[in-house]
mmCIF file of C-alpha atoms and ligand atoms in Angstrom:
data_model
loop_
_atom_site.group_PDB
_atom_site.id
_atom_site.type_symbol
_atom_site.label_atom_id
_atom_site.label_comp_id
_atom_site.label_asym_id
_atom_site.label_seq_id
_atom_site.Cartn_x
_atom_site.Cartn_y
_atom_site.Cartn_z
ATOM 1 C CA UNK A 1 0.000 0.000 0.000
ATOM 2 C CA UNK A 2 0.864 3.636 -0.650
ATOM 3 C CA UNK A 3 1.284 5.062 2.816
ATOM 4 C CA UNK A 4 2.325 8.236 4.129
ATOM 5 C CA UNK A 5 5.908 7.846 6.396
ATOM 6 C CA UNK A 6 5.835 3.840 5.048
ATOM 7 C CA UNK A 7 8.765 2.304 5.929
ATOM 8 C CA UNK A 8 8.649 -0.168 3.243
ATOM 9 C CA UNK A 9 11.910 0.914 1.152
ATOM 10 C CA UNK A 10 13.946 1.673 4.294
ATOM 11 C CA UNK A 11 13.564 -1.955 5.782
ATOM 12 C CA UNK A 12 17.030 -3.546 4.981
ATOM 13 C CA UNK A 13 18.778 0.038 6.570
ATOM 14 C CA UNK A 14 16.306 -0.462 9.608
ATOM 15 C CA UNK A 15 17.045 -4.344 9.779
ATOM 16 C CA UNK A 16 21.134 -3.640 9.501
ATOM 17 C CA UNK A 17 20.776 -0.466 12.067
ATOM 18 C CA UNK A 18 19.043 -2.559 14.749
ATOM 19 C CA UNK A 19 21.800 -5.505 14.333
ATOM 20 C CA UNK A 20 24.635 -3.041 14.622
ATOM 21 C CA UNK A 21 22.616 -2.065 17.876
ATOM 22 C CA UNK A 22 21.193 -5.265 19.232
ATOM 23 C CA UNK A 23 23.442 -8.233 17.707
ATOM 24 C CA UNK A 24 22.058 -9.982 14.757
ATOM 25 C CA UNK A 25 20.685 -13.138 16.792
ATOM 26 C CA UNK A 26 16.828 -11.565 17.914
ATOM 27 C CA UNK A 27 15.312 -14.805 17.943
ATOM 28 C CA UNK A 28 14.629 -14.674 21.863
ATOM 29 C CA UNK A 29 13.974 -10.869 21.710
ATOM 30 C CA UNK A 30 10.367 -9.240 21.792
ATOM 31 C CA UNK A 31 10.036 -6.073 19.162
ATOM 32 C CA UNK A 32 7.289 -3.717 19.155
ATOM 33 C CA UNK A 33 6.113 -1.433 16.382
ATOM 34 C CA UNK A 34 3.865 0.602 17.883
ATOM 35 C CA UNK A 35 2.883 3.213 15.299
ATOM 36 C CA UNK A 36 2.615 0.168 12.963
ATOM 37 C CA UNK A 37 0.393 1.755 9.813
ATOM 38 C CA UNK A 38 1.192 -1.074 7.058
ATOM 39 C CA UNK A 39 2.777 -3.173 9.070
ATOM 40 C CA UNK A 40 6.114 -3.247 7.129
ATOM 41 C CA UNK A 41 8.540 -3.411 9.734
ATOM 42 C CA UNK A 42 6.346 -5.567 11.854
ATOM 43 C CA UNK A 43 6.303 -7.624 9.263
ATOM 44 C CA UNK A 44 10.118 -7.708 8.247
ATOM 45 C CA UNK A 45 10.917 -8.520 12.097
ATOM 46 C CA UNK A 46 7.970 -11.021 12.381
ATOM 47 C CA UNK A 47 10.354 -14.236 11.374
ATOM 48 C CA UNK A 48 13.191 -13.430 13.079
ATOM 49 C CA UNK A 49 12.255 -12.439 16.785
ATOM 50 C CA UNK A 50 10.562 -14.606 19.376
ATOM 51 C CA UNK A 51 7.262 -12.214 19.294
ATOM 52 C CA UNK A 52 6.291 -9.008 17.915
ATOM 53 C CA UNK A 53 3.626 -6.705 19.715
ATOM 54 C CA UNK A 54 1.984 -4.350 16.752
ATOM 55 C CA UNK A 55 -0.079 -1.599 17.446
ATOM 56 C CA UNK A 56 -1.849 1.114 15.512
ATOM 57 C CA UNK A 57 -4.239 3.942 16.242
ATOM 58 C CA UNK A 58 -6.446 3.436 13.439
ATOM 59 C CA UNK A 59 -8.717 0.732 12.583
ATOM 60 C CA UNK A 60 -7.639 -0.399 9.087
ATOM 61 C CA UNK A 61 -4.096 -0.101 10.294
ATOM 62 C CA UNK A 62 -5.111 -3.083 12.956
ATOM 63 C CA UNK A 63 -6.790 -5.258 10.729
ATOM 64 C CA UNK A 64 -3.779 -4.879 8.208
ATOM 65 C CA UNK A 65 -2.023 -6.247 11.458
ATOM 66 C CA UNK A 66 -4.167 -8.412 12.966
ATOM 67 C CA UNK A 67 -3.641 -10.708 9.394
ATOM 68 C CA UNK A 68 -0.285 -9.867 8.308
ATOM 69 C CA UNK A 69 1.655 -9.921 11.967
ATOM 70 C CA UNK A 70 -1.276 -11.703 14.142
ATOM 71 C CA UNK A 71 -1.747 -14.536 11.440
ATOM 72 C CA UNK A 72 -0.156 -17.127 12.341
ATOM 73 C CA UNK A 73 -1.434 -20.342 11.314
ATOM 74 C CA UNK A 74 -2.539 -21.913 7.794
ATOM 75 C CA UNK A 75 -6.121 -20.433 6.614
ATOM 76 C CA UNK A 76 -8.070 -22.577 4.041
ATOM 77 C CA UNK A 77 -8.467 -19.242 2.366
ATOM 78 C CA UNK A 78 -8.926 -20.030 -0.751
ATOM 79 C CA UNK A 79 -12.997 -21.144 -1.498
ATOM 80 C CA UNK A 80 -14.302 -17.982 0.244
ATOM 81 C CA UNK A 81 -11.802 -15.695 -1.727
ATOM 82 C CA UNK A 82 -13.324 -17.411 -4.609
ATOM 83 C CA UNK A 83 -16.550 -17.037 -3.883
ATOM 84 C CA UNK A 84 -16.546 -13.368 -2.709
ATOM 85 C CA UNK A 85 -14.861 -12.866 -5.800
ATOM 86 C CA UNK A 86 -17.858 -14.013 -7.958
ATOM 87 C CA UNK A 87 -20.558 -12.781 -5.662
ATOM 88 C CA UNK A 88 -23.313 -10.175 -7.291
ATOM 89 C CA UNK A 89 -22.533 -6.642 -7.139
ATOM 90 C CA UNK A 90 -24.863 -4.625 -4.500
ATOM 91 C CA UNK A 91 -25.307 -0.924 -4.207
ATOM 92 C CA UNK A 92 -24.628 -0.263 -0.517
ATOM 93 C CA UNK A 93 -22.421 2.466 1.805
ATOM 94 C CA UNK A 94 -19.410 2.639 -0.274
ATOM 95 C CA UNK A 95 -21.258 2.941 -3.808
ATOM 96 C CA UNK A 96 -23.457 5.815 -2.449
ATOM 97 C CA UNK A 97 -21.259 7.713 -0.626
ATOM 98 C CA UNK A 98 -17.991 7.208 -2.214
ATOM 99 C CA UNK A 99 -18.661 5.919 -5.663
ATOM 100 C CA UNK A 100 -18.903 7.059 -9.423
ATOM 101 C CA UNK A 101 -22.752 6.715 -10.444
ATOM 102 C CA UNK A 102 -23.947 7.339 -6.255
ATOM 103 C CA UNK A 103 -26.228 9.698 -4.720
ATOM 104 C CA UNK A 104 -23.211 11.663 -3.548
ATOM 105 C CA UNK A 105 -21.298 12.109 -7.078
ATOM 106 C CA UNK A 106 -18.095 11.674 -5.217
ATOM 107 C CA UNK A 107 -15.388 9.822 -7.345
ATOM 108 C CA UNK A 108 -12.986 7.526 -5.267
ATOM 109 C CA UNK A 109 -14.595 3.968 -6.918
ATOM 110 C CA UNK A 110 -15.712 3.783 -10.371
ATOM 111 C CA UNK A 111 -18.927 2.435 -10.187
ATOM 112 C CA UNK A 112 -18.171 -1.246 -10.520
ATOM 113 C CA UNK A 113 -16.150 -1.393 -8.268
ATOM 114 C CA UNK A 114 -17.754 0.417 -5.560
ATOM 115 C CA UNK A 115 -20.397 -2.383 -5.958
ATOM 116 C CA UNK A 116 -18.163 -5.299 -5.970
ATOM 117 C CA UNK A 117 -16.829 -3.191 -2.257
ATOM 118 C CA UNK A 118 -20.411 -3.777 -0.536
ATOM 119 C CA UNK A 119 -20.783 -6.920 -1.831
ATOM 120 C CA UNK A 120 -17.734 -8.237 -0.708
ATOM 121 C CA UNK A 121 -17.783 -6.375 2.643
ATOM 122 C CA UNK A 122 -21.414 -7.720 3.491
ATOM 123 C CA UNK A 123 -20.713 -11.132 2.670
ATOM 124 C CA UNK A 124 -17.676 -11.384 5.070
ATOM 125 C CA UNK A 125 -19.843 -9.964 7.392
ATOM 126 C CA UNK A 126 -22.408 -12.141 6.946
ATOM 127 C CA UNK A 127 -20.410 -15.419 7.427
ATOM 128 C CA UNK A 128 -18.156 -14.109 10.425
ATOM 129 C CA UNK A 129 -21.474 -13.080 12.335
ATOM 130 C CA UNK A 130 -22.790 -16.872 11.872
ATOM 131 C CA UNK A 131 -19.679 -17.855 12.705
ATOM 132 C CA UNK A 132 -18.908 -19.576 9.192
ATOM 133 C CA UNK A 133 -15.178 -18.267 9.414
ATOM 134 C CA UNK A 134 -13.275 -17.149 12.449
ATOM 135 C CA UNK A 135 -11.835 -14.307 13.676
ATOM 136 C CA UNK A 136 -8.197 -15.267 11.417
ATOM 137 C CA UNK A 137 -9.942 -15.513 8.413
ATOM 138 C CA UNK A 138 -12.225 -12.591 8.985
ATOM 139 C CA UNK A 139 -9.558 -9.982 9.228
ATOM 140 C CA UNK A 140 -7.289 -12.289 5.898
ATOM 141 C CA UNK A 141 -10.587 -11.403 4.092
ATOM 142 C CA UNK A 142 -11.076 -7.835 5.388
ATOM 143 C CA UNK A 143 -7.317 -7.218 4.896
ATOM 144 C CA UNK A 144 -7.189 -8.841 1.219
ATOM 145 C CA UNK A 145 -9.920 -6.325 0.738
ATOM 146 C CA UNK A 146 -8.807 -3.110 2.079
ATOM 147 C CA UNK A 147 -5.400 -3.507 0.264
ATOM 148 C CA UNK A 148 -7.169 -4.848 -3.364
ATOM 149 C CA UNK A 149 -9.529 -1.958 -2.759
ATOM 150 C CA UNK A 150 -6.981 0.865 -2.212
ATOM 151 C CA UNK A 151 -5.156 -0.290 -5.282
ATOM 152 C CA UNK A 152 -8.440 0.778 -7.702
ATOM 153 C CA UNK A 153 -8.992 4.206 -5.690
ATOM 154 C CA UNK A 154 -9.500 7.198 -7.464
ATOM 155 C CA UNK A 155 -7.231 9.002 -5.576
ATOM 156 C CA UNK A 156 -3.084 10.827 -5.623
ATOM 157 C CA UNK A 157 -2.353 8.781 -3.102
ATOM 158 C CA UNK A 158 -4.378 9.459 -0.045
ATOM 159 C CA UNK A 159 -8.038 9.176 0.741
ATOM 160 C CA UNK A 160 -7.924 13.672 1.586
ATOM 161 C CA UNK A 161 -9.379 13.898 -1.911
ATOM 162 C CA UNK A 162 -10.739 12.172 -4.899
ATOM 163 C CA UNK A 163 -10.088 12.932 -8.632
ATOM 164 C CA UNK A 164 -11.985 14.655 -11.011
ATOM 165 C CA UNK A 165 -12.231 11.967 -13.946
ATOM 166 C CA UNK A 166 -11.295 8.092 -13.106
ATOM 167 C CA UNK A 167 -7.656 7.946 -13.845
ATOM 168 C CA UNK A 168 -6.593 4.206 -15.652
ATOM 169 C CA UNK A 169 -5.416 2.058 -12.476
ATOM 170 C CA UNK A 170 -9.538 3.256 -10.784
ATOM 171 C CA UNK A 171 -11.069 2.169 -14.250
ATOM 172 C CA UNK A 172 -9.456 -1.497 -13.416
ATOM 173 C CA UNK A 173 -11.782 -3.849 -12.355
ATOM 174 C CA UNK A 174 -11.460 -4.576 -8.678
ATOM 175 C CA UNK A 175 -9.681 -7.939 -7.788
ATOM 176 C CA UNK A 176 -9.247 -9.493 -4.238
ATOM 177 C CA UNK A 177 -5.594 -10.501 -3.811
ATOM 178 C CA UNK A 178 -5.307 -12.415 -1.047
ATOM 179 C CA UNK A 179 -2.983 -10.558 1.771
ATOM 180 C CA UNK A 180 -0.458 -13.714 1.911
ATOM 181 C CA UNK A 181 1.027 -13.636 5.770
ATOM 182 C CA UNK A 182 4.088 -15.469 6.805
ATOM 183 C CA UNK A 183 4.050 -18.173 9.693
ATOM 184 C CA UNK A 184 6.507 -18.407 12.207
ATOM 185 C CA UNK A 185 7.574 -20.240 15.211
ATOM 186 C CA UNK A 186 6.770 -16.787 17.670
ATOM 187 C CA UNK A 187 3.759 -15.841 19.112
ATOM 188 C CA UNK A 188 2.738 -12.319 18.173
ATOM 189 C CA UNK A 189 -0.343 -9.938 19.309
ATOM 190 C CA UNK A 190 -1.971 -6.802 18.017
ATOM 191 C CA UNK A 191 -3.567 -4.280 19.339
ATOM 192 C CA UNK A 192 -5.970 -0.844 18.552
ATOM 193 C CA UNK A 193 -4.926 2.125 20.801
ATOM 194 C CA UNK A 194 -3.141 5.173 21.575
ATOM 195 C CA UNK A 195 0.178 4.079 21.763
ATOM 196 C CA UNK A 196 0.768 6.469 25.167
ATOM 197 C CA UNK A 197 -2.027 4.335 26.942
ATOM 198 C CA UNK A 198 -0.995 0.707 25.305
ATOM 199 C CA UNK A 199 2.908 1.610 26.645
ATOM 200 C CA UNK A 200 1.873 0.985 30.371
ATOM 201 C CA UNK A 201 0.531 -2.178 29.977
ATOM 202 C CA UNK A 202 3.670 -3.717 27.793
ATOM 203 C CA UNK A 203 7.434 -4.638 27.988
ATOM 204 C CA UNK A 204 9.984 -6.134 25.801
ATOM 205 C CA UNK A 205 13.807 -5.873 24.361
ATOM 206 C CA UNK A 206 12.896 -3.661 21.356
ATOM 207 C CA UNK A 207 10.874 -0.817 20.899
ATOM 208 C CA UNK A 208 10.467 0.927 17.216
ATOM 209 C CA UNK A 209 8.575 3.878 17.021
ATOM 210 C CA UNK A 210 7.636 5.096 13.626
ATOM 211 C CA UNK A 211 5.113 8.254 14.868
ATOM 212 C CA UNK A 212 3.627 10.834 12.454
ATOM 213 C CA UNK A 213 6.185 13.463 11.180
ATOM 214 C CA UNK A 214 4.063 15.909 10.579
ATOM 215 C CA UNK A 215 0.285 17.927 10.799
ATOM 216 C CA UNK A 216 -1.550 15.533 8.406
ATOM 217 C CA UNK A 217 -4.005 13.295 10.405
ATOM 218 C CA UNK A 218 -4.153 9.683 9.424
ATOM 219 C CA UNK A 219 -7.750 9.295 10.046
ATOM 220 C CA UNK A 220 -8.741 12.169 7.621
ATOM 221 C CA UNK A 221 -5.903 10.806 5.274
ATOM 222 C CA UNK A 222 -7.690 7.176 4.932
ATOM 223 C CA UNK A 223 -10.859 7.607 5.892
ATOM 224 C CA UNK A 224 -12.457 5.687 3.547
ATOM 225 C CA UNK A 225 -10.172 2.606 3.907
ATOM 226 C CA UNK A 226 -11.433 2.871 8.265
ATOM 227 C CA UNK A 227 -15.400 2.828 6.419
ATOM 228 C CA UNK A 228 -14.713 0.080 4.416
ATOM 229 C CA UNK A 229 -12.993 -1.925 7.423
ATOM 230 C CA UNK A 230 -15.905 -0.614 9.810
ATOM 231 C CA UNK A 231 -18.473 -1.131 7.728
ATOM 232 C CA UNK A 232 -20.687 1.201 10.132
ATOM 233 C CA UNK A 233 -22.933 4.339 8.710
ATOM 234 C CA UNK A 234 -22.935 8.103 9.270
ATOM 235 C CA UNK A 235 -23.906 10.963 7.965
ATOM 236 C CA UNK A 236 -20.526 11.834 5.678
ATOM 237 C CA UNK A 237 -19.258 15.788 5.861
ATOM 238 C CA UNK A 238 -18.327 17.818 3.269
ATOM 239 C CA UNK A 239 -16.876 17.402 -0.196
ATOM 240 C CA UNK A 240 -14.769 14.485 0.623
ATOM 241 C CA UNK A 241 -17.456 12.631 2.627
ATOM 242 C CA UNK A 242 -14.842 12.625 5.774
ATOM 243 C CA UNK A 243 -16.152 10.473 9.086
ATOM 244 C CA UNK A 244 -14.930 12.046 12.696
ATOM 245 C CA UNK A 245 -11.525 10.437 13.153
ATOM 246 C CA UNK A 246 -9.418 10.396 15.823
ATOM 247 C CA UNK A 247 -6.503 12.884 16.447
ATOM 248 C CA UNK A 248 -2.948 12.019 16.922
ATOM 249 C CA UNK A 249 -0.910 14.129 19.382
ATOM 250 C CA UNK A 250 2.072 13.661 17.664
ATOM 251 C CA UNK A 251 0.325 15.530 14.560
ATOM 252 C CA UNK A 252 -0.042 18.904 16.710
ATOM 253 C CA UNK A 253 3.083 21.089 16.980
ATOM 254 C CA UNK A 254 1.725 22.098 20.694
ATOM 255 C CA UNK A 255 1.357 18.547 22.048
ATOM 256 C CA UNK A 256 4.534 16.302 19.983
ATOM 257 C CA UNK A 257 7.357 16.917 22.371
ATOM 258 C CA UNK A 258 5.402 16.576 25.613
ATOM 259 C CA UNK A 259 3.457 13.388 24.055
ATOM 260 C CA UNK A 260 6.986 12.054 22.974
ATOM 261 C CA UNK A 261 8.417 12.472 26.299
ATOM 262 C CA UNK A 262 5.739 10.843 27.994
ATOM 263 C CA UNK A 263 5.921 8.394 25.756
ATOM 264 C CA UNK A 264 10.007 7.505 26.175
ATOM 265 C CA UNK A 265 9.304 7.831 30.164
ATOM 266 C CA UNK A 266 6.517 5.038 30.380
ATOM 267 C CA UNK A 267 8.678 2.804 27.850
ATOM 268 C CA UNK A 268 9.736 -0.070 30.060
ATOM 269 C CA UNK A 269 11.750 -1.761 27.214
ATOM 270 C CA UNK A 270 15.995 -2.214 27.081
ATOM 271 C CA UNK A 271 16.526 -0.352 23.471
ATOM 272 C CA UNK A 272 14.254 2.396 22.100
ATOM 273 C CA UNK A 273 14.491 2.715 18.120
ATOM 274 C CA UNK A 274 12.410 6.085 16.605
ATOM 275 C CA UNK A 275 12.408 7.178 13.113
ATOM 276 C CA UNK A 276 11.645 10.546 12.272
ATOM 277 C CA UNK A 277 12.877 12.723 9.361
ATOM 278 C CA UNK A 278 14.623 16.481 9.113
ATOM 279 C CA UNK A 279 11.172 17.846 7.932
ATOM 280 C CA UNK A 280 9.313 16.513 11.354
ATOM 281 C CA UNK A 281 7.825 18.973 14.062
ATOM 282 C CA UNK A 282 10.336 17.822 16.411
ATOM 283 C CA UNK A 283 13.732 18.584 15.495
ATOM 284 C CA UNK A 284 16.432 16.653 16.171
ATOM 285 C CA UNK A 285 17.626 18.270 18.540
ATOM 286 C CA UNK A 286 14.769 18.465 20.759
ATOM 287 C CA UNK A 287 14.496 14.542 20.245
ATOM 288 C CA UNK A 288 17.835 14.231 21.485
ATOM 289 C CA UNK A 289 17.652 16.460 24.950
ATOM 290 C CA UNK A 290 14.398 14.080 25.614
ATOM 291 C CA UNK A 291 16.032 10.855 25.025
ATOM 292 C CA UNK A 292 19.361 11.779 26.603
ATOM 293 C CA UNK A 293 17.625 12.185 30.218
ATOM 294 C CA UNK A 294 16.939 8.473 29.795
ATOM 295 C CA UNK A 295 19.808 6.776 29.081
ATOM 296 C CA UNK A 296 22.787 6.317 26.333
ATOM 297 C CA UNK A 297 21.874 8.000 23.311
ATOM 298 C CA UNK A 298 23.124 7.615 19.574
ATOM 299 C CA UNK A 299 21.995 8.475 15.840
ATOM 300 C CA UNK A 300 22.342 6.783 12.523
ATOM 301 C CA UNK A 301 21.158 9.056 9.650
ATOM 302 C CA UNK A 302 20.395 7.977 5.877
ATOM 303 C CA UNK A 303 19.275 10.571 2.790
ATOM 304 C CA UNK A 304 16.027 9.242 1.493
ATOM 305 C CA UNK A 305 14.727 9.700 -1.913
ATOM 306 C CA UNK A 306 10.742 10.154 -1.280
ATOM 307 C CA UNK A 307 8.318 10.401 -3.522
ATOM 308 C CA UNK A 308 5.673 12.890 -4.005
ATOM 309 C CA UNK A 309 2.408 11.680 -6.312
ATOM 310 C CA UNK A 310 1.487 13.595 -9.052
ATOM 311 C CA UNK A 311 -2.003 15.639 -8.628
ATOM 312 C CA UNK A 312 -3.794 13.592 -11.810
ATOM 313 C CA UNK A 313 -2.111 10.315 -11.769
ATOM 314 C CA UNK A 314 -0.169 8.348 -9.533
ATOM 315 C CA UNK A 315 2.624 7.979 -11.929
ATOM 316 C CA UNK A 316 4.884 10.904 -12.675
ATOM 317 C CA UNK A 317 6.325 11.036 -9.617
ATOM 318 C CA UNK A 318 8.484 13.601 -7.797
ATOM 319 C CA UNK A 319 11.222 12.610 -5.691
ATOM 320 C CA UNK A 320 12.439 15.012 -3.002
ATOM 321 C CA UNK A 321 15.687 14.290 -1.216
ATOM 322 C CA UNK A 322 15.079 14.317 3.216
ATOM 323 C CA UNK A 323 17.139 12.899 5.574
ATOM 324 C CA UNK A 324 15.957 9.923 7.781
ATOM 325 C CA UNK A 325 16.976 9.569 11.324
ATOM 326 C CA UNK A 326 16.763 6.721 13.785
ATOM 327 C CA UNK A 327 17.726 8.170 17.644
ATOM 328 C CA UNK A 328 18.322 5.550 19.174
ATOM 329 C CA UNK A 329 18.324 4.792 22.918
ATOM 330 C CA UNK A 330 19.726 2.211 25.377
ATOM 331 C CA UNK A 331 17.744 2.829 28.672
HETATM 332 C C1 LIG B 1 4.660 7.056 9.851
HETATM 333 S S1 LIG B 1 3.218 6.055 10.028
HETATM 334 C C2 LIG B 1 3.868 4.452 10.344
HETATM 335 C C3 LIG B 1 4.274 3.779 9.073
HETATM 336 C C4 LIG B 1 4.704 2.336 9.267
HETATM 337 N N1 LIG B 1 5.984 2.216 9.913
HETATM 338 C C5 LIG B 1 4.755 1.659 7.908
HETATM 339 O O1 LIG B 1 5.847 1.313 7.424
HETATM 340 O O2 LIG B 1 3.684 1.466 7.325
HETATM 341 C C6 LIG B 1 2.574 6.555 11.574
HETATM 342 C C7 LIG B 1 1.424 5.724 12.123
HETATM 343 O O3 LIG B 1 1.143 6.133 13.459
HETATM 344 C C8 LIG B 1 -0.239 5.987 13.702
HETATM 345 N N2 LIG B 1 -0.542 6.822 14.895
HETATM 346 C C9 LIG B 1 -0.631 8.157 14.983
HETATM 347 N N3 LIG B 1 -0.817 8.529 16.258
HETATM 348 C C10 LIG B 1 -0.847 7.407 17.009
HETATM 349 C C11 LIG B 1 -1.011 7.140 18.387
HETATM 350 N N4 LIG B 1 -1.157 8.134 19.271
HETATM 351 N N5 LIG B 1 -0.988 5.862 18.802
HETATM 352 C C12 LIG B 1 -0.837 4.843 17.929
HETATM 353 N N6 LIG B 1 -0.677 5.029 16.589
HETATM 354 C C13 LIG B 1 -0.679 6.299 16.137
HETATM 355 C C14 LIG B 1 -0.891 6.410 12.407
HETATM 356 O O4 LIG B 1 -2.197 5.897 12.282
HETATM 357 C C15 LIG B 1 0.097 5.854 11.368
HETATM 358 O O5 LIG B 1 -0.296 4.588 10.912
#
């Protein structure tokens, strides 16, 4: 998926930092991603640590955990995908509110596939609430939904806005890729909260902290993905149909640094990993005066090449050059 701050292409300089830092053997270790949005680094640590503990503020962030980290065992997967992939379109939530052809005229589904959305979300649904599939397969479905729907949205790159005209990957037909997880020998749990409240109920050896750089709210960001996972109704605002979502201290300039060192305080875990980039409402240096009162402090640096979508099209591309930091700290 196309996420804001993912951490996707910077996985093998993570992976190499934290085994300059920790030793390369972390199979007894536990690592925690708790701002874990895609779950890429969860994921990337998930085979070679003895458990990882993700956590994420928003919804569709936890069911893109709860299958790709929480998964753990073999799912006969492969009949329902099947059959939700051949079910009859429906005109629900999704093709009113968010589709080409709705009541709403908002344009972040072409038609067809806004149908093929509500049919596909009612149906799973349907056979977790009469217990047909369990709670595994439920989120593998929802999960193999939310990332085969985000890759036919009408959108730059984030759910803040739709485009005017359906550009060529939206006019695709929708088709549910199942969200493959990998199994492992560890035991691994995920939860749904505000990372400042979920940090006094857990310990462990590694702690990775991947917060918001900067002002834009997740929950506005990818609304629609949290609607599809929800599947609940309300009365949409405003051009872009937004839902209330939930706001992230760590996306307020007033709130960041206290949040953070609250945050670093609570932590009861041996080596404390954050990433965070030159352009973040923190700067460096303020990271480093709240870290240091903790314990030994150090910083590894890397330029980054990130990529800005295009306003029509999500090719075209912009790269801008930043420089990624990971403050690191041994409490
Ligand atoms: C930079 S992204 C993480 C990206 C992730 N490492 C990846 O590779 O996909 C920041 C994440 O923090 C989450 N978040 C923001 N505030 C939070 C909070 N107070 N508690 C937990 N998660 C939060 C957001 O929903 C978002 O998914």
């Amino acid at each position: 998926m196309n996420y804001i701050g993912s951490k996707h292409k910077l996985s093998s300089w993570l992976l190499k930092s934290i085994n300059e830092v920790c030793g390369t053997d972390l199979s007894s270790l536990v690592f925690c991603d708790l701002f874990a949005g895609t779950g890429s680094v969860g994921r990337s640590f998930k085979p070679l640590v003895k458990s990882v503990i993700a956590n994420d503020l928003e919804f569709y962030s936890y069911v893109l955990n709860r299958n790709y980290i929480g998964n753990n065992q073999e799912l006969n997967a492969s009949a329902y995908v099947e059959e939700l992939e051949s079910l009859k379109p429906i005109e629900g939530f999704i093709y009113n509110t968010y589709s080409e052809g709705g009541a709403s005229g908002r344009l972040y589904f072409s038609a067809q596939n806004g149908r093929k959305i509500d049919a596909i979300r009612s149906q799973i649904e349907v056979w977790f609430s009469k217990s047909e599939i369990d709670e595994d397969l439920y989120y593998f479905l929802l999960a193999s939904l939310l990332e085969s729907a985000d890759k036919v949205a009408n959108t730059a790159s984030v759910y803040g806005a739709y485009l005017k005209k359906l550009k060529k990957s939206a006019q695709n037909p929708l088709k549910l890729k199942p969200a493959d997880f990998e199994i492992t020998s560890g035991n691994h749990s995920v939860y749904n909260q505000n990372s400042n409240e979920l940090i006094k109920d857990i310990s462990g050896d590694i702690l990775y902290l991947d917060p918001p750089y900067n002002a834009r709210q997740y929950g506005a960001n990818y609304h629609v993905l949290n609607t599809i996972a929800k599947k609940d109704t309300f009365v949409p605002k405003g051009k872009t149909g937004l839902r209330t979502y939930k706001k992230s201290a760590f996306c307020s300039k007033n709130q960041v640094a206290d949040a953070f060192e609250e945050l670093i305080k609570q932590a009861d875990f041996t080596t404390i990993f954050l990433s965070y980039n030159n352009e973040g409402l923190m700067p460096a240096e303020t990271v480093k005066s709240i870290m240091k009162q903790y314990g030994k402090y150090d910083l590894f640096e890397t330029s980054y090449q990130r990529f800005k979508a295009d306003k029509t099209e999500n090719r075209n591309h912009k790269a801008t050059g930043t420089t990624e930091y990971l403050h690191i700290l041994e409490k």
